[in-house]
Amino acid sequence: MNEEQNECNEQPLFGMFGIADDSGGHLNVNDNDGVNYRQNMCLICGFKPSKYRCPCCEANTCSLNCCKMHKIQFDCNGLRNRIQFKRLSDFDQKQFLDDYFFLEDTDRSIDAFRRDKRNIVKSLETLPPWLKKLRYEARVHEQGEAKPFTCVDHRVAENITIGKVLEKYVKPNNDCEWQKKFALYQSAGFKSICVLLKLQINKYLEIELSNTVAEALNGKTIIEFPTFYVVLKDAKHEFEIVDEDEMAQIERDMQERAYKKLKTNHPSECYNYSDNGDLGNLITSDQ
């Protein structure tokens, strides 16, 4: 019995921190083995050997649940950092191909983004470069004055709602001159105003204030830039308003007539010029 016990005592003991034996009463720990052991265990539960390594933070996990848990705890998205710095000595054929595919993916993403931007509107007509551009402005006619008060918005983000764009005009502020110009709309408030998108044949489409600029222009034919009319609901009957179905039919007729004019006439004859020589509108229907 004593001999068997001595043989057992001579066998190495495996622990969490490496290999140890009790010969001579000393504990020998192999730090390298301990590090390897810990690296091979699941970082979350710590009880099971790891099976997966996160490409982003390189955390070792044993199961899908632990993998999801590590994303929550470490705020990790699980995606490999493709722009991580690499030493020149570590740059090999694999890294070269990875960079090449990264540039290819970037080019595809840019192309897809451009296509998405083109799909915001159904079609966008631009004026020839030698013609004078129309001014980008919003006009408010004051009662008793013939001259309109002009406000210019050079750029408007497409993800902003129409109501947010009008907020600075409708909501009161501390500027007395501003309040005087927009007193009619500020007293009416959002509940008493409506927004009309002008179509190309002097017809109008009512736009909800909760719609974004992109939603308001989706599927519409635009020449140079869209024109929105902000009117009181009591005066809405003065405008010829159409619904979405009527607008779609109108735009189909406009495209057919414009195509026929371009086939039969010189392109310059398809434009209507005002009395002062400036461009009025692209003629797409008989007016």
mmCIF file of C-alpha atoms in Angstrom, residues 97-283:
data_model
loop_
_atom_site.group_PDB
_atom_site.id
_atom_site.type_symbol
_atom_site.label_atom_id
_atom_site.label_comp_id
_atom_site.label_asym_id
_atom_site.label_seq_id
_atom_site.Cartn_x
_atom_site.Cartn_y
_atom_site.Cartn_z
ATOM 1 C CA LEU A 97 -5.623 40.232 -50.608
ATOM 2 C CA ASP A 98 -7.540 41.411 -47.550
ATOM 3 C CA ASP A 99 -6.713 45.050 -48.346
ATOM 4 C CA TYR A 100 -7.643 44.516 -51.982
ATOM 5 C CA PHE A 101 -11.064 43.069 -51.089
ATOM 6 C CA PHE A 102 -11.580 45.891 -48.603
ATOM 7 C CA LEU A 103 -11.082 48.465 -51.367
ATOM 8 C CA GLU A 104 -13.439 46.502 -53.619
ATOM 9 C CA ASP A 105 -16.131 46.509 -50.921
ATOM 10 C CA THR A 106 -15.635 50.243 -50.418
ATOM 11 C CA ASP A 107 -16.092 50.889 -54.124
ATOM 12 C CA ARG A 108 -19.290 48.817 -54.174
ATOM 13 C CA SER A 109 -20.629 50.668 -51.133
ATOM 14 C CA ILE A 110 -19.996 54.045 -52.771
ATOM 15 C CA ASP A 111 -21.725 52.907 -55.954
ATOM 16 C CA ALA A 112 -24.710 51.602 -53.975
ATOM 17 C CA PHE A 113 -24.913 54.898 -52.081
ATOM 18 C CA ARG A 114 -25.002 56.822 -55.347
ATOM 19 C CA ARG A 115 -27.782 54.605 -56.680
ATOM 20 C CA ASP A 116 -29.786 55.155 -53.505
ATOM 21 C CA LYS A 117 -29.408 58.919 -53.890
ATOM 22 C CA ARG A 118 -30.640 58.719 -57.471
ATOM 23 C CA ASN A 119 -33.691 56.746 -56.348
ATOM 24 C CA ILE A 120 -34.869 59.518 -54.026
ATOM 25 C CA VAL A 121 -36.694 61.202 -56.875
ATOM 26 C CA LYS A 122 -38.217 59.578 -59.912
ATOM 27 C CA SER A 123 -36.271 61.825 -62.279
ATOM 28 C CA LEU A 124 -34.280 65.005 -61.954
ATOM 29 C CA GLU A 125 -34.120 67.466 -64.837
ATOM 30 C CA THR A 126 -31.250 69.960 -64.916
ATOM 31 C CA LEU A 127 -30.993 73.162 -66.877
ATOM 32 C CA PRO A 128 -28.311 73.651 -69.550
ATOM 33 C CA PRO A 129 -25.199 75.371 -68.134
ATOM 34 C CA TRP A 130 -25.622 78.478 -70.320
ATOM 35 C CA LEU A 131 -29.041 79.288 -68.869
ATOM 36 C CA LYS A 132 -29.583 81.301 -65.731
ATOM 37 C CA LYS A 133 -30.433 79.222 -62.697
ATOM 38 C CA LEU A 134 -33.498 79.941 -60.676
ATOM 39 C CA ARG A 135 -32.847 81.272 -57.209
ATOM 40 C CA TYR A 136 -33.119 78.971 -54.209
ATOM 41 C CA GLU A 137 -35.316 80.942 -51.887
ATOM 42 C CA ALA A 138 -38.441 80.919 -49.752
ATOM 43 C CA ARG A 139 -40.709 83.939 -50.070
ATOM 44 C CA VAL A 140 -43.265 85.256 -47.632
ATOM 45 C CA HIS A 141 -45.609 87.971 -48.909
ATOM 46 C CA GLU A 142 -46.434 90.550 -46.305
ATOM 47 C CA GLN A 143 -49.899 91.972 -46.188
ATOM 48 C CA GLY A 144 -49.968 95.503 -47.587
ATOM 49 C CA GLU A 145 -46.586 95.179 -49.249
ATOM 50 C CA ALA A 146 -45.871 94.094 -52.806
ATOM 51 C CA LYS A 147 -42.274 93.140 -52.103
ATOM 52 C CA PRO A 148 -41.880 89.639 -50.644
ATOM 53 C CA PHE A 149 -39.711 88.887 -47.652
ATOM 54 C CA THR A 150 -37.041 86.413 -48.755
ATOM 55 C CA CYS A 151 -35.390 83.674 -46.678
ATOM 56 C CA VAL A 152 -32.690 81.491 -48.190
ATOM 57 C CA ASP A 153 -31.988 77.894 -47.141
ATOM 58 C CA HIS A 154 -28.948 76.738 -49.066
ATOM 59 C CA ARG A 155 -28.933 73.118 -47.922
ATOM 60 C CA VAL A 156 -31.565 70.960 -46.213
ATOM 61 C CA ALA A 157 -30.826 67.415 -45.054
ATOM 62 C CA GLU A 158 -33.051 64.764 -46.586
ATOM 63 C CA ASN A 159 -33.753 63.037 -43.256
ATOM 64 C CA ILE A 160 -35.289 66.164 -41.672
ATOM 65 C CA THR A 161 -39.067 66.368 -41.551
ATOM 66 C CA ILE A 162 -40.949 69.122 -43.343
ATOM 67 C CA GLY A 163 -42.289 70.335 -40.011
ATOM 68 C CA LYS A 164 -38.747 70.651 -38.656
ATOM 69 C CA VAL A 165 -37.741 72.774 -41.644
ATOM 70 C CA LEU A 166 -40.696 75.113 -41.011
ATOM 71 C CA GLU A 167 -40.154 75.228 -37.275
ATOM 72 C CA LYS A 168 -37.951 78.324 -37.352
ATOM 73 C CA TYR A 169 -40.602 80.171 -39.383
ATOM 74 C CA VAL A 170 -43.707 79.079 -37.482
ATOM 75 C CA LYS A 171 -42.476 78.972 -33.886
ATOM 76 C CA PRO A 172 -42.137 82.363 -32.161
ATOM 77 C CA ASN A 173 -38.677 83.622 -31.192
ATOM 78 C CA ASN A 174 -37.110 86.672 -29.577
ATOM 79 C CA ASP A 175 -36.429 88.468 -32.855
ATOM 80 C CA CYS A 176 -39.067 91.204 -33.197
ATOM 81 C CA GLU A 177 -38.405 91.705 -36.898
ATOM 82 C CA TRP A 178 -38.696 87.951 -37.457
ATOM 83 C CA GLN A 179 -41.990 87.803 -35.560
ATOM 84 C CA LYS A 180 -43.336 90.677 -37.616
ATOM 85 C CA LYS A 181 -42.532 88.951 -40.893
ATOM 86 C CA PHE A 182 -44.062 85.624 -39.893
ATOM 87 C CA ALA A 183 -46.807 86.817 -37.542
ATOM 88 C CA LEU A 184 -49.550 85.312 -39.703
ATOM 89 C CA TYR A 185 -48.039 81.830 -39.641
ATOM 90 C CA GLN A 186 -46.917 81.994 -36.021
ATOM 91 C CA SER A 187 -50.406 82.926 -34.875
ATOM 92 C CA ALA A 188 -51.910 80.127 -36.960
ATOM 93 C CA GLY A 189 -49.494 77.428 -35.795
ATOM 94 C CA PHE A 190 -48.775 74.051 -37.354
ATOM 95 C CA LYS A 191 -52.393 72.906 -37.039
ATOM 96 C CA SER A 192 -53.628 75.621 -39.385
ATOM 97 C CA ILE A 193 -51.023 75.422 -42.153
ATOM 98 C CA CYS A 194 -50.358 72.923 -44.917
ATOM 99 C CA VAL A 195 -47.467 72.319 -47.297
ATOM 100 C CA LEU A 196 -47.999 71.897 -51.041
ATOM 101 C CA LEU A 197 -45.406 70.527 -53.455
ATOM 102 C CA LYS A 198 -45.663 72.298 -56.785
ATOM 103 C CA LEU A 199 -45.800 69.991 -59.790
ATOM 104 C CA GLN A 200 -44.679 71.008 -63.247
ATOM 105 C CA ILE A 201 -48.123 71.914 -64.657
ATOM 106 C CA ASN A 202 -49.340 74.289 -61.942
ATOM 107 C CA LYS A 203 -50.880 71.527 -59.884
ATOM 108 C CA TYR A 204 -50.027 70.800 -56.281
ATOM 109 C CA LEU A 205 -49.614 67.767 -54.053
ATOM 110 C CA GLU A 206 -50.246 68.112 -50.328
ATOM 111 C CA ILE A 207 -47.330 66.944 -48.169
ATOM 112 C CA GLU A 208 -47.639 65.800 -44.566
ATOM 113 C CA LEU A 209 -45.575 67.763 -42.054
ATOM 114 C CA SER A 210 -44.356 64.492 -40.538
ATOM 115 C CA ASN A 211 -42.806 63.370 -43.840
ATOM 116 C CA THR A 212 -39.086 63.765 -44.338
ATOM 117 C CA VAL A 213 -37.714 65.625 -47.329
ATOM 118 C CA ALA A 214 -36.702 62.307 -48.899
ATOM 119 C CA GLU A 215 -40.200 60.869 -48.396
ATOM 120 C CA ALA A 216 -41.808 63.990 -49.845
ATOM 121 C CA LEU A 217 -39.689 63.772 -53.020
ATOM 122 C CA ASN A 218 -39.732 60.006 -53.438
ATOM 123 C CA GLY A 219 -41.089 59.076 -56.870
ATOM 124 C CA LYS A 220 -41.495 62.700 -58.008
ATOM 125 C CA THR A 221 -40.157 64.399 -61.134
ATOM 126 C CA ILE A 222 -38.083 67.435 -60.130
ATOM 127 C CA ILE A 223 -36.610 70.164 -62.328
ATOM 128 C CA GLU A 224 -33.520 71.727 -60.715
ATOM 129 C CA PHE A 225 -35.024 71.837 -57.221
ATOM 130 C CA PRO A 226 -38.423 71.256 -55.564
ATOM 131 C CA THR A 227 -40.745 74.121 -54.684
ATOM 132 C CA PHE A 228 -42.912 73.928 -51.559
ATOM 133 C CA TYR A 229 -45.794 76.281 -50.852
ATOM 134 C CA VAL A 230 -46.729 76.935 -47.217
ATOM 135 C CA VAL A 231 -50.329 78.138 -47.068
ATOM 136 C CA LEU A 232 -53.091 78.393 -44.527
ATOM 137 C CA LYS A 233 -55.645 75.618 -44.658
ATOM 138 C CA ASP A 234 -58.389 78.188 -45.170
ATOM 139 C CA ALA A 235 -56.698 79.247 -48.427
ATOM 140 C CA LYS A 236 -55.987 75.729 -49.658
ATOM 141 C CA HIS A 237 -59.004 75.777 -51.968
ATOM 142 C CA GLU A 238 -57.267 78.387 -54.139
ATOM 143 C CA PHE A 239 -54.805 75.731 -55.341
ATOM 144 C CA GLU A 240 -55.566 72.823 -57.650
ATOM 145 C CA ILE A 241 -54.542 69.898 -55.446
ATOM 146 C CA VAL A 242 -54.229 66.349 -56.776
ATOM 147 C CA ASP A 243 -53.702 63.025 -55.019
ATOM 148 C CA GLU A 244 -50.915 60.476 -55.539
ATOM 149 C CA ASP A 245 -52.740 58.528 -58.270
ATOM 150 C CA GLU A 246 -53.552 61.658 -60.252
ATOM 151 C CA MET A 247 -49.966 62.849 -59.857
ATOM 152 C CA ALA A 248 -48.603 59.553 -61.229
ATOM 153 C CA GLN A 249 -50.877 59.795 -64.264
ATOM 154 C CA ILE A 250 -49.912 63.431 -64.819
ATOM 155 C CA GLU A 251 -46.209 62.598 -64.723
ATOM 156 C CA ARG A 252 -46.671 59.750 -67.204
ATOM 157 C CA ASP A 253 -48.432 62.138 -69.584
ATOM 158 C CA MET A 254 -45.697 64.722 -69.069
ATOM 159 C CA GLN A 255 -42.960 62.258 -69.954
ATOM 160 C CA GLU A 256 -44.782 61.029 -73.054
ATOM 161 C CA ARG A 257 -45.405 64.558 -74.362
ATOM 162 C CA ALA A 258 -41.856 65.682 -73.603
ATOM 163 C CA TYR A 259 -40.493 62.629 -75.410
ATOM 164 C CA LYS A 260 -42.632 63.387 -78.470
ATOM 165 C CA LYS A 261 -41.491 67.012 -78.495
ATOM 166 C CA LEU A 262 -37.839 65.983 -78.306
ATOM 167 C CA LYS A 263 -38.342 63.630 -81.266
ATOM 168 C CA THR A 264 -40.167 66.121 -83.477
ATOM 169 C CA ASN A 265 -38.653 69.471 -82.457
ATOM 170 C CA HIS A 266 -35.256 70.928 -81.717
ATOM 171 C CA PRO A 267 -34.396 70.588 -78.005
ATOM 172 C CA SER A 268 -34.357 74.377 -77.587
ATOM 173 C CA GLU A 269 -38.023 74.520 -78.617
ATOM 174 C CA CYS A 270 -38.973 72.404 -75.626
ATOM 175 C CA TYR A 271 -38.193 75.255 -73.242
ATOM 176 C CA ASN A 272 -40.454 78.123 -72.389
ATOM 177 C CA TYR A 273 -38.744 81.482 -71.933
ATOM 178 C CA SER A 274 -40.189 84.360 -69.977
ATOM 179 C CA ASP A 275 -40.413 87.906 -71.250
ATOM 180 C CA ASN A 276 -37.049 88.919 -69.817
ATOM 181 C CA GLY A 277 -35.227 86.045 -71.505
ATOM 182 C CA ASP A 278 -34.899 83.859 -68.412
ATOM 183 C CA LEU A 279 -35.984 80.263 -68.451
ATOM 184 C CA GLY A 280 -39.498 79.736 -67.190
ATOM 185 C CA ASN A 281 -40.337 76.024 -67.185
ATOM 186 C CA LEU A 282 -39.628 72.962 -69.214
ATOM 187 C CA ILE A 283 -42.732 72.547 -71.379
#
